[in-house]
Amino acid sequence: QMQFVESGGGLVQPGGSLRLSCAASGSIFALYFLGWYRQAPGKQRELVASLINGEGTNYADFVKGRFANSRDTAKNTLYLQMNSLSPEDTAVYYCYAPGITPSWGQGTQVTVSS
């Protein structure tokens, strides 16, 4: 099992940027799949981006070109750089590894508003 702690959310104006952090209790390179998910009020949780086998990345179409994964090996931390944010990106963001993470964490709130 592995636990994650998300941080870095906040209030940002449309067009702004944020960098989220996902601190893991173990090596993220050992994971086959680690995803960034988000859940907006009244909507289902959706996959935003993923890290595959510790290196490969995939992005949902609605964030391609705006969001990017990066990682710090020494800190066992995955980052999500989010640029050109819009109000539609407002949500609680989580990192989660299916079958590895015992439960969803607290997430970090991202609010995009003028």
XYZ file of C-alpha atoms in Angstrom, residues 6-50:
45
model
C -1.884 16.377 -2.094
C -1.073 20.064 -1.742
C -0.621 23.249 -3.722
C -4.186 24.165 -4.505
C -5.654 27.602 -4.072
C -7.552 30.441 -5.652
C -6.296 31.654 -9.013
C -7.654 33.939 -11.700
C -8.584 32.619 -15.128
C -5.486 32.242 -17.229
C -3.316 31.713 -14.179
C -1.168 28.788 -13.097
C -0.761 26.472 -10.134
C 1.520 23.583 -9.336
C 0.082 20.729 -7.348
C 2.185 18.285 -5.376
C 1.519 14.643 -4.582
C 3.873 13.372 -1.896
C 4.063 9.573 -1.774
C 4.957 7.304 1.128
C 7.046 5.174 -1.230
C 8.713 5.230 -4.604
C 6.408 6.442 -7.349
C 8.691 4.749 -9.863
C 7.541 1.392 -8.493
C 3.989 2.092 -9.540
C 2.501 0.914 -12.799
C -0.110 3.660 -12.726
C -0.455 6.843 -10.688
C -3.199 9.239 -11.629
C -4.259 12.792 -10.973
C -8.022 12.925 -10.655
C -10.413 15.765 -10.011
C -13.972 16.129 -8.837
C -15.993 19.258 -9.380
C -19.156 19.969 -7.364
C -22.032 17.856 -8.611
C -19.860 15.958 -11.071
C -18.205 12.567 -11.154
C -14.539 12.183 -10.420
C -12.482 12.161 -13.620
C -8.949 11.270 -14.602
C -6.840 14.284 -15.528
C -3.314 12.935 -16.006
C -1.354 9.818 -15.261
